[in-house]
JSON list of C-alpha atoms in Angstrom, two decimals:
[
{"chain": "A", "resi": 1, "resn": "MET", "atom": "CA", "xyz": [10.25, -22.08, -20.48]},
{"chain": "A", "resi": 2, "resn": "SER", "atom": "CA", "xyz": [11.01, -20.09, -17.35]},
{"chain": "A", "resi": 3, "resn": "LYS", "atom": "CA", "xyz": [8.51, -17.55, -16.07]},
{"chain": "A", "resi": 4, "resn": "VAL", "atom": "CA", "xyz": [9.14, -14.43, -14.00]},
{"chain": "A", "resi": 5, "resn": "LEU", "atom": "CA", "xyz": [6.46, -12.77, -11.91]},
{"chain": "A", "resi": 6, "resn": "LEU", "atom": "CA", "xyz": [6.85, -8.99, -11.66]},
{"chain": "A", "resi": 7, "resn": "ILE", "atom": "CA", "xyz": [4.70, -7.35, -8.98]},
{"chain": "A", "resi": 8, "resn": "ASN", "atom": "CA", "xyz": [3.81, -3.71, -9.54]},
{"chain": "A", "resi": 9, "resn": "GLY", "atom": "CA", "xyz": [3.43, -2.32, -6.02]},
{"chain": "A", "resi": 10, "resn": "SER", "atom": "CA", "xyz": [2.37, 1.17, -7.14]},
{"chain": "A", "resi": 11, "resn": "PRO", "atom": "CA", "xyz": [-1.20, 2.45, -6.80]},
{"chain": "A", "resi": 12, "resn": "ARG", "atom": "CA", "xyz": [-0.73, 3.86, -10.31]},
{"chain": "A", "resi": 13, "resn": "LYS", "atom": "CA", "xyz": [-1.12, 1.00, -12.76]},
{"chain": "A", "resi": 14, "resn": "ASN", "atom": "CA", "xyz": [0.82, 2.56, -15.64]},
{"chain": "A", "resi": 15, "resn": "GLY", "atom": "CA", "xyz": [3.14, 4.90, -13.76]},
{"chain": "A", "resi": 16, "resn": "ASN", "atom": "CA", "xyz": [6.91, 4.99, -13.46]},
{"chain": "A", "resi": 17, "resn": "THR", "atom": "CA", "xyz": [7.11, 1.72, -11.52]},
{"chain": "A", "resi": 18, "resn": "PHE", "atom": "CA", "xyz": [5.34, 0.00, -14.41]},
{"chain": "A", "resi": 19, "resn": "ILE", "atom": "CA", "xyz": [7.81, 1.58, -16.85]},
{"chain": "A", "resi": 20, "resn": "ALA", "atom": "CA", "xyz": [10.78, 0.23, -14.88]},
{"chain": "A", "resi": 21, "resn": "LEU", "atom": "CA", "xyz": [9.25, -3.24, -14.59]},
{"chain": "A", "resi": 22, "resn": "SER", "atom": "CA", "xyz": [8.35, -3.23, -18.28]},
{"chain": "A", "resi": 23, "resn": "GLU", "atom": "CA", "xyz": [11.99, -2.58, -19.16]},
{"chain": "A", "resi": 24, "resn": "VAL", "atom": "CA", "xyz": [12.92, -5.64, -17.11]},
{"chain": "A", "resi": 25, "resn": "ALA", "atom": "CA", "xyz": [10.12, -7.72, -18.62]},
{"chain": "A", "resi": 26, "resn": "ASN", "atom": "CA", "xyz": [10.92, -6.79, -22.21]},
{"chain": "A", "resi": 27, "resn": "THR", "atom": "CA", "xyz": [14.55, -7.75, -21.76]},
{"chain": "A", "resi": 28, "resn": "LEU", "atom": "CA", "xyz": [13.58, -11.05, -20.15]},
{"chain": "A", "resi": 29, "resn": "ASN", "atom": "CA", "xyz": [11.26, -11.72, -23.08]},
{"chain": "A", "resi": 30, "resn": "SER", "atom": "CA", "xyz": [14.18, -11.20, -25.47]},
{"chain": "A", "resi": 31, "resn": "HIS", "atom": "CA", "xyz": [15.84, -14.18, -23.73]},
{"chain": "A", "resi": 32, "resn": "GLY", "atom": "CA", "xyz": [12.77, -16.34, -24.33]},
{"chain": "A", "resi": 33, "resn": "ILE", "atom": "CA", "xyz": [11.56, -15.99, -20.73]},
{"chain": "A", "resi": 34, "resn": "GLU", "atom": "CA", "xyz": [7.84, -15.56, -20.09]},
{"chain": "A", "resi": 35, "resn": "THR", "atom": "CA", "xyz": [6.82, -12.66, -17.86]},
{"chain": "A", "resi": 36, "resn": "GLU", "atom": "CA", "xyz": [3.73, -11.38, -16.10]},
{"chain": "A", "resi": 37, "resn": "ILE", "atom": "CA", "xyz": [3.43, -7.92, -14.56]},
{"chain": "A", "resi": 38, "resn": "ALA", "atom": "CA", "xyz": [0.80, -8.24, -11.85]},
{"chain": "A", "resi": 39, "resn": "TRP", "atom": "CA", "xyz": [-0.57, -4.99, -10.42]},
{"chain": "A", "resi": 40, "resn": "ILE", "atom": "CA", "xyz": [-1.56, -5.00, -6.75]},
{"chain": "A", "resi": 41, "resn": "GLY", "atom": "CA", "xyz": [-4.33, -2.51, -7.50]},
{"chain": "A", "resi": 42, "resn": "ASN", "atom": "CA", "xyz": [-5.44, 0.40, -5.38]},
{"chain": "A", "resi": 43, "resn": "LYS", "atom": "CA", "xyz": [-7.73, -1.42, -2.97]},
{"chain": "A", "resi": 44, "resn": "PRO", "atom": "CA", "xyz": [-6.61, -2.08, 0.62]},
{"chain": "A", "resi": 45, "resn": "VAL", "atom": "CA", "xyz": [-4.14, -4.89, 1.28]},
{"chain": "A", "resi": 46, "resn": "ARG", "atom": "CA", "xyz": [-4.36, -5.96, 4.90]},
{"chain": "A", "resi": 47, "resn": "GLY", "atom": "CA", "xyz": [-1.26, -6.52, 6.97]},
{"chain": "A", "resi": 48, "resn": "CYS", "atom": "CA", "xyz": [-0.35, -9.80, 8.65]},
{"chain": "A", "resi": 49, "resn": "ILE", "atom": "CA", "xyz": [-1.96, -10.10, 12.10]},
{"chain": "A", "resi": 50, "resn": "ALA", "atom": "CA", "xyz": [0.22, -13.06, 13.16]},
{"chain": "A", "resi": 51, "resn": "CYS", "atom": "CA", "xyz": [-2.79, -15.30, 13.72]},
{"chain": "A", "resi": 52, "resn": "GLY", "atom": "CA", "xyz": [-0.80, -18.35, 12.59]},
{"chain": "A", "resi": 53, "resn": "THR", "atom": "CA", "xyz": [-3.75, -19.94, 10.81]},
{"chain": "A", "resi": 54, "resn": "CYS", "atom": "CA", "xyz": [-1.73, -20.36, 7.61]},
{"chain": "A", "resi": 55, "resn": "LYS", "atom": "CA", "xyz": [0.88, -22.36, 9.54]},
{"chain": "A", "resi": 56, "resn": "ALA", "atom": "CA", "xyz": [-1.74, -24.41, 11.38]},
{"chain": "A", "resi": 57, "resn": "LYS", "atom": "CA", "xyz": [-3.51, -25.37, 8.16]},
{"chain": "A", "resi": 58, "resn": "GLY", "atom": "CA", "xyz": [-0.28, -25.75, 6.21]},
{"chain": "A", "resi": 59, "resn": "ASN", "atom": "CA", "xyz": [-1.98, -25.07, 2.89]},
{"chain": "A", "resi": 60, "resn": "GLY", "atom": "CA", "xyz": [0.23, -22.19, 1.78]},
{"chain": "A", "resi": 61, "resn": "ARG", "atom": "CA", "xyz": [-2.61, -19.68, 1.81]},
{"chain": "A", "resi": 62, "resn": "CYS", "atom": "CA", "xyz": [-3.55, -16.72, 3.98]},
{"chain": "A", "resi": 63, "resn": "VAL", "atom": "CA", "xyz": [-6.74, -17.18, 5.99]},
{"chain": "A", "resi": 64, "resn": "PHE", "atom": "CA", "xyz": [-7.94, -13.78, 4.76]},
{"chain": "A", "resi": 65, "resn": "ASN", "atom": "CA", "xyz": [-9.21, -14.04, 1.21]},
{"chain": "A", "resi": 66, "resn": "ASP", "atom": "CA", "xyz": [-10.61, -10.54, 0.79]},
{"chain": "A", "resi": 67, "resn": "ASP", "atom": "CA", "xyz": [-7.68, -9.00, -1.09]},
{"chain": "A", "resi": 68, "resn": "ILE", "atom": "CA", "xyz": [-5.10, -10.00, -3.69]},
{"chain": "A", "resi": 69, "resn": "CYS", "atom": "CA", "xyz": [-2.71, -11.94, -1.42]},
{"chain": "A", "resi": 70, "resn": "ASN", "atom": "CA", "xyz": [-3.79, -15.49, -2.24]},
{"chain": "A", "resi": 71, "resn": "GLU", "atom": "CA", "xyz": [-4.05, -14.63, -5.93]},
{"chain": "A", "resi": 72, "resn": "MET", "atom": "CA", "xyz": [-0.43, -13.45, -5.85]},
{"chain": "A", "resi": 73, "resn": "ILE", "atom": "CA", "xyz": [0.65, -16.55, -3.93]},
{"chain": "A", "resi": 74, "resn": "GLU", "atom": "CA", "xyz": [-0.85, -18.69, -6.69]},
{"chain": "A", "resi": 75, "resn": "LYS", "atom": "CA", "xyz": [0.98, -16.69, -9.35]},
{"chain": "A", "resi": 76, "resn": "MET", "atom": "CA", "xyz": [4.25, -16.99, -7.42]},
{"chain": "A", "resi": 77, "resn": "ASN", "atom": "CA", "xyz": [3.83, -20.74, -7.05]},
{"chain": "A", "resi": 78, "resn": "HIS", "atom": "CA", "xyz": [3.86, -21.03, -10.86]},
{"chain": "A", "resi": 79, "resn": "ALA", "atom": "CA", "xyz": [6.77, -18.65, -11.41]},
{"chain": "A", "resi": 80, "resn": "ASP", "atom": "CA", "xyz": [10.51, -19.34, -11.41]},
{"chain": "A", "resi": 81, "resn": "ALA", "atom": "CA", "xyz": [11.66, -15.91, -10.23]},
{"chain": "A", "resi": 82, "resn": "LEU", "atom": "CA", "xyz": [10.29, -12.72, -8.71]},
{"chain": "A", "resi": 83, "resn": "VAL", "atom": "CA", "xyz": [10.76, -8.98, -9.24]},
{"chain": "A", "resi": 84, "resn": "VAL", "atom": "CA", "xyz": [8.93, -6.60, -6.91]},
{"chain": "A", "resi": 85, "resn": "GLY", "atom": "CA", "xyz": [8.68, -2.93, -7.80]},
{"chain": "A", "resi": 86, "resn": "SER", "atom": "CA", "xyz": [7.52, 0.03, -5.75]},
{"chain": "A", "resi": 87, "resn": "PRO", "atom": "CA", "xyz": [7.61, 3.81, -5.67]},
{"chain": "A", "resi": 88, "resn": "THR", "atom": "CA", "xyz": [9.29, 5.47, -2.70]},
{"chain": "A", "resi": 89, "resn": "TYR", "atom": "CA", "xyz": [7.00, 6.73, 0.05]},
{"chain": "A", "resi": 90, "resn": "TYR", "atom": "CA", "xyz": [8.83, 8.54, 2.86]},
{"chain": "A", "resi": 91, "resn": "GLY", "atom": "CA", "xyz": [11.97, 6.52, 2.23]},
{"chain": "A", "resi": 92, "resn": "THR", "atom": "CA", "xyz": [10.16, 3.17, 2.18]},
{"chain": "A", "resi": 93, "resn": "PRO", "atom": "CA", "xyz": [8.21, 1.03, -0.30]},
{"chain": "A", "resi": 94, "resn": "THR", "atom": "CA", "xyz": [4.43, 1.37, -0.28]},
{"chain": "A", "resi": 95, "resn": "GLY", "atom": "CA", "xyz": [2.68, -0.11, 2.74]},
{"chain": "A", "resi": 96, "resn": "SER", "atom": "CA", "xyz": [0.50, -2.25, 0.49]},
{"chain": "A", "resi": 97, "resn": "VAL", "atom": "CA", "xyz": [3.37, -4.03, -1.23]},
{"chain": "A", "resi": 98, "resn": "LEU", "atom": "CA", "xyz": [5.16, -4.66, 2.06]},
{"chain": "A", "resi": 99, "resn": "SER", "atom": "CA", "xyz": [1.98, -6.12, 3.58]},
{"chain": "A", "resi": 100, "resn": "LEU", "atom": "CA", "xyz": [1.59, -8.32, 0.53]},
{"chain": "A", "resi": 101, "resn": "ILE", "atom": "CA", "xyz": [5.15, -9.66, 0.65]},
{"chain": "A", "resi": 102, "resn": "HIS", "atom": "CA", "xyz": [4.96, -10.30, 4.40]},
{"chain": "A", "resi": 103, "resn": "ARG", "atom": "CA", "xyz": [1.82, -12.38, 4.04]},
{"chain": "A", "resi": 104, "resn": "MET", "atom": "CA", "xyz": [2.89, -14.18, 0.87]},
{"chain": "A", "resi": 105, "resn": "PHE", "atom": "CA", "xyz": [6.14, -15.33, 2.40]},
{"chain": "A", "resi": 106, "resn": "PHE", "atom": "CA", "xyz": [4.77, -16.16, 5.85]},
{"chain": "A", "resi": 107, "resn": "ALA", "atom": "CA", "xyz": [1.81, -18.10, 4.46]},
{"chain": "A", "resi": 108, "resn": "GLY", "atom": "CA", "xyz": [4.19, -20.31, 2.50]},
{"chain": "A", "resi": 109, "resn": "ALA", "atom": "CA", "xyz": [4.34, -19.18, -1.10]},
{"chain": "A", "resi": 110, "resn": "ASP", "atom": "CA", "xyz": [6.77, -21.32, -3.10]},
{"chain": "A", "resi": 111, "resn": "VAL", "atom": "CA", "xyz": [9.78, -18.99, -3.15]},
{"chain": "A", "resi": 112, "resn": "GLN", "atom": "CA", "xyz": [12.69, -21.10, -1.89]},
{"chain": "A", "resi": 113, "resn": "ASN", "atom": "CA", "xyz": [15.69, -20.93, -4.24]},
{"chain": "A", "resi": 114, "resn": "LYS", "atom": "CA", "xyz": [13.89, -18.75, -6.78]},
{"chain": "A", "resi": 115, "resn": "PRO", "atom": "CA", "xyz": [15.91, -15.68, -7.89]},
{"chain": "A", "resi": 116, "resn": "ALA", "atom": "CA", "xyz": [14.49, -12.35, -6.73]},
{"chain": "A", "resi": 117, "resn": "ALA", "atom": "CA", "xyz": [15.09, -8.64, -7.18]},
{"chain": "A", "resi": 118, "resn": "ALA", "atom": "CA", "xyz": [13.63, -5.38, -5.90]},
{"chain": "A", "resi": 119, "resn": "VAL", "atom": "CA", "xyz": [13.04, -2.37, -8.15]},
{"chain": "A", "resi": 120, "resn": "ILE", "atom": "CA", "xyz": [12.48, 1.10, -6.73]},
{"chain": "A", "resi": 121, "resn": "VAL", "atom": "CA", "xyz": [11.30, 4.30, -8.38]},
{"chain": "A", "resi": 122, "resn": "CYS", "atom": "CA", "xyz": [11.93, 7.64, -6.74]},
{"chain": "A", "resi": 123, "resn": "ARG", "atom": "CA", "xyz": [11.41, 11.33, -7.37]},
{"chain": "A", "resi": 124, "resn": "ARG", "atom": "CA", "xyz": [14.64, 12.35, -5.61]},
{"chain": "A", "resi": 125, "resn": "GLY", "atom": "CA", "xyz": [15.65, 10.87, -2.22]},
{"chain": "A", "resi": 126, "resn": "GLY", "atom": "CA", "xyz": [15.01, 7.82, -0.06]},
{"chain": "A", "resi": 127, "resn": "ALA", "atom": "CA", "xyz": [15.44, 5.30, -2.87]},
{"chain": "A", "resi": 128, "resn": "THR", "atom": "CA", "xyz": [18.31, 3.33, -1.35]},
{"chain": "A", "resi": 129, "resn": "ALA", "atom": "CA", "xyz": [16.49, 2.93, 1.97]},
{"chain": "A", "resi": 130, "resn": "ALA", "atom": "CA", "xyz": [13.36, 1.76, 0.15]},
{"chain": "A", "resi": 131, "resn": "PHE", "atom": "CA", "xyz": [15.44, -0.62, -1.97]},
{"chain": "A", "resi": 132, "resn": "GLN", "atom": "CA", "xyz": [17.07, -2.15, 1.08]},
{"chain": "A", "resi": 133, "resn": "THR", "atom": "CA", "xyz": [13.73, -2.56, 2.84]},
{"chain": "A", "resi": 134, "resn": "LEU", "atom": "CA", "xyz": [12.07, -4.27, -0.12]},
{"chain": "A", "resi": 135, "resn": "GLN", "atom": "CA", "xyz": [15.02, -6.56, -0.74]},
{"chain": "A", "resi": 136, "resn": "MET", "atom": "CA", "xyz": [15.50, -7.76, 2.84]},
{"chain": "A", "resi": 137, "resn": "PRO", "atom": "CA", "xyz": [12.65, -10.33, 2.92]},
{"chain": "A", "resi": 138, "resn": "PHE", "atom": "CA", "xyz": [14.19, -12.22, -0.01]},
{"chain": "A", "resi": 139, "resn": "GLN", "atom": "CA", "xyz": [17.29, -12.91, 2.05]},
{"chain": "A", "resi": 140, "resn": "MET", "atom": "CA", "xyz": [15.25, -14.56, 4.81]},
{"chain": "A", "resi": 141, "resn": "VAL", "atom": "CA", "xyz": [13.62, -17.16, 2.56]},
{"chain": "A", "resi": 142, "resn": "ASN", "atom": "CA", "xyz": [16.64, -18.41, 0.58]},
{"chain": "A", "resi": 143, "resn": "MET", "atom": "CA", "xyz": [15.92, -16.44, -2.59]},
{"chain": "A", "resi": 144, "resn": "PRO", "atom": "CA", "xyz": [19.15, -15.73, -4.54]},
{"chain": "A", "resi": 145, "resn": "LEU", "atom": "CA", "xyz": [19.45, -11.98, -5.08]},
{"chain": "A", "resi": 146, "resn": "VAL", "atom": "CA", "xyz": [19.84, -10.77, -8.65]},
{"chain": "A", "resi": 147, "resn": "THR", "atom": "CA", "xyz": [22.21, -7.84, -8.97]},
{"chain": "A", "resi": 148, "resn": "SER", "atom": "CA", "xyz": [22.74, -5.17, -11.61]},
{"chain": "A", "resi": 149, "resn": "GLN", "atom": "CA", "xyz": [25.32, -2.51, -12.44]},
{"chain": "A", "resi": 150, "resn": "TYR", "atom": "CA", "xyz": [23.88, -0.27, -9.71]},
{"chain": "A", "resi": 151, "resn": "TRP", "atom": "CA", "xyz": [21.07, -0.42, -7.20]},
{"chain": "A", "resi": 152, "resn": "ASN", "atom": "CA", "xyz": [17.85, -1.21, -9.06]},
{"chain": "A", "resi": 153, "resn": "ILE", "atom": "CA", "xyz": [16.55, 2.36, -9.02]},
{"chain": "A", "resi": 154, "resn": "ALA", "atom": "CA", "xyz": [14.91, 4.58, -11.63]},
{"chain": "A", "resi": 155, "resn": "TYR", "atom": "CA", "xyz": [14.10, 8.24, -11.15]},
{"chain": "A", "resi": 156, "resn": "GLY", "atom": "CA", "xyz": [11.00, 10.16, -12.18]},
{"chain": "A", "resi": 157, "resn": "ARG", "atom": "CA", "xyz": [8.00, 11.93, -10.73]},
{"chain": "A", "resi": 158, "resn": "GLU", "atom": "CA", "xyz": [5.40, 12.58, -13.41]},
{"chain": "A", "resi": 159, "resn": "GLU", "atom": "CA", "xyz": [4.05, 9.58, -15.28]},
{"chain": "A", "resi": 160, "resn": "GLY", "atom": "CA", "xyz": [6.49, 8.58, -18.01]},
{"chain": "A", "resi": 161, "resn": "GLU", "atom": "CA", "xyz": [9.53, 10.42, -16.64]},
{"chain": "A", "resi": 162, "resn": "ALA", "atom": "CA", "xyz": [11.30, 7.22, -15.57]},
{"chain": "A", "resi": 163, "resn": "ALA", "atom": "CA", "xyz": [11.70, 6.33, -19.25]},
{"chain": "A", "resi": 164, "resn": "LEU", "atom": "CA", "xyz": [13.93, 9.41, -19.59]},
{"chain": "A", "resi": 165, "resn": "ASP", "atom": "CA", "xyz": [16.35, 8.08, -16.95]},
{"chain": "A", "resi": 166, "resn": "ALA", "atom": "CA", "xyz": [18.83, 6.48, -19.36]},
{"chain": "A", "resi": 167, "resn": "GLU", "atom": "CA", "xyz": [21.02, 4.99, -16.63]},
{"chain": "A", "resi": 168, "resn": "GLY", "atom": "CA", "xyz": [18.01, 3.74, -14.71]},
{"chain": "A", "resi": 169, "resn": "MET", "atom": "CA", "xyz": [16.62, 1.96, -17.76]},
{"chain": "A", "resi": 170, "resn": "GLN", "atom": "CA", "xyz": [20.04, 0.46, -18.49]},
{"chain": "A", "resi": 171, "resn": "THR", "atom": "CA", "xyz": [20.16, -0.76, -14.90]},
{"chain": "A", "resi": 172, "resn": "MET", "atom": "CA", "xyz": [16.80, -2.48, -15.44]},
{"chain": "A", "resi": 173, "resn": "ARG", "atom": "CA", "xyz": [18.06, -4.18, -18.60]},
{"chain": "A", "resi": 174, "resn": "THR", "atom": "CA", "xyz": [21.24, -5.32, -16.87]},
{"chain": "A", "resi": 175, "resn": "LEU", "atom": "CA", "xyz": [19.15, -6.69, -14.01]},
{"chain": "A", "resi": 176, "resn": "ALA", "atom": "CA", "xyz": [17.05, -8.64, -16.50]},
{"chain": "A", "resi": 177, "resn": "ASN", "atom": "CA", "xyz": [20.11, -9.98, -18.34]},
{"chain": "A", "resi": 178, "resn": "ASN", "atom": "CA", "xyz": [21.57, -11.14, -15.03]},
{"chain": "A", "resi": 179, "resn": "MET", "atom": "CA", "xyz": [18.29, -12.77, -14.03]},
{"chain": "A", "resi": 180, "resn": "ALA", "atom": "CA", "xyz": [18.06, -14.57, -17.38]},
{"chain": "A", "resi": 181, "resn": "TRP", "atom": "CA", "xyz": [21.60, -15.85, -16.96]},
{"chain": "A", "resi": 182, "resn": "MET", "atom": "CA", "xyz": [20.86, -16.98, -13.41]},
{"chain": "A", "resi": 183, "resn": "LEU", "atom": "CA", "xyz": [17.68, -18.77, -14.43]},
{"chain": "A", "resi": 184, "resn": "LYS", "atom": "CA", "xyz": [19.53, -20.64, -17.15]},
{"chain": "A", "resi": 185, "resn": "SER", "atom": "CA", "xyz": [22.40, -21.54, -14.82]},
{"chain": "A", "resi": 186, "resn": "LEU", "atom": "CA", "xyz": [20.57, -22.56, -11.65]},
{"chain": "A", "resi": 187, "resn": "ASN", "atom": "CA", "xyz": [18.85, -25.86, -11.04]},
{"chain": "A", "resi": 188, "resn": "ARG", "atom": "CA", "xyz": [16.49, -25.79, -8.06]},
{"chain": "A", "resi": 189, "resn": "ASP", "atom": "CA", "xyz": [16.83, -29.56, -7.73]},
{"chain": "A", "resi": 190, "resn": "ASP", "atom": "CA", "xyz": [20.53, -29.06, -6.95]},
{"chain": "A", "resi": 191, "resn": "ALA", "atom": "CA", "xyz": [19.91, -26.48, -4.20]},
{"chain": "A", "resi": 192, "resn": "PRO", "atom": "CA", "xyz": [21.78, -26.98, -0.92]},
{"chain": "A", "resi": 193, "resn": "GLU", "atom": "CA", "xyz": [20.09, -29.19, 1.62]},
{"chain": "A", "resi": 194, "resn": "ARG", "atom": "CA", "xyz": [18.66, -27.02, 4.39]},
{"chain": "A", "resi": 195, "resn": "GLU", "atom": "CA", "xyz": [19.35, -27.75, 8.03]},
{"chain": "A", "resi": 196, "resn": "PRO", "atom": "CA", "xyz": [16.35, -27.85, 10.38]},
{"chain": "A", "resi": 197, "resn": "TRP", "atom": "CA", "xyz": [15.72, -24.35, 11.71]},
{"chain": "A", "resi": 198, "resn": "GLN", "atom": "CA", "xyz": [17.34, -23.60, 15.06]},
{"chain": "A", "resi": 199, "resn": "GLY", "atom": "CA", "xyz": [15.53, -20.54, 16.36]},
{"chain": "A", "resi": 200, "resn": "MET", "atom": "CA", "xyz": [17.00, -18.54, 19.22]},
{"chain": "A", "resi": 201, "resn": "HIS", "atom": "CA", "xyz": [14.82, -15.96, 20.97]},
{"chain": "A", "resi": 202, "resn": "PHE", "atom": "CA", "xyz": [17.40, -15.10, 23.65]},
{"chain": "A", "resi": 203, "resn": "ILE", "atom": "CA", "xyz": [14.82, -15.74, 26.36]},
{"chain": "A", "resi": 204, "resn": "ARG", "atom": "CA", "xyz": [15.30, -18.87, 28.47]}
]
């Protein structure tokens, strides 16, 4: 059975981001896919300080173990796909969820060739910019992007209002249906062979 990890990047555990992710999770469940909605909590999540210790040790963990990063890495390592949700703060996702994704990916969480999607909740404006920002890291680590009928956005301010966004909830269900189809169609063992990285820093 496939499993999808859904990360709730909102400081409000049961707010509108949770509602949007729950719509995705429930639809995935209807396809026989296991889901887990993991809340990042409302305690500080430190940003990456580029110390490189995770690369030097090569153990796929962040050297800092005082927040939820390594716990989320472990969950991701046992999942087959990822959905990350966030409210919109000043046209961007929350700082905590961005810090988490940066460290998870840089430390070496097992994400290669696993389908991924971003979900954004917004009161009114800035949702598309936040959506683009949250989705961009997936493209840098060979995670196939899961699409929907529209950008994966739901609207609502007060807790529970996102459930009233009929199109937004339909977008979440379509996203989940597409992810289920992708999970059943893809075989990670048949993924393209990757060339060795050829980095160019434009300084010689």
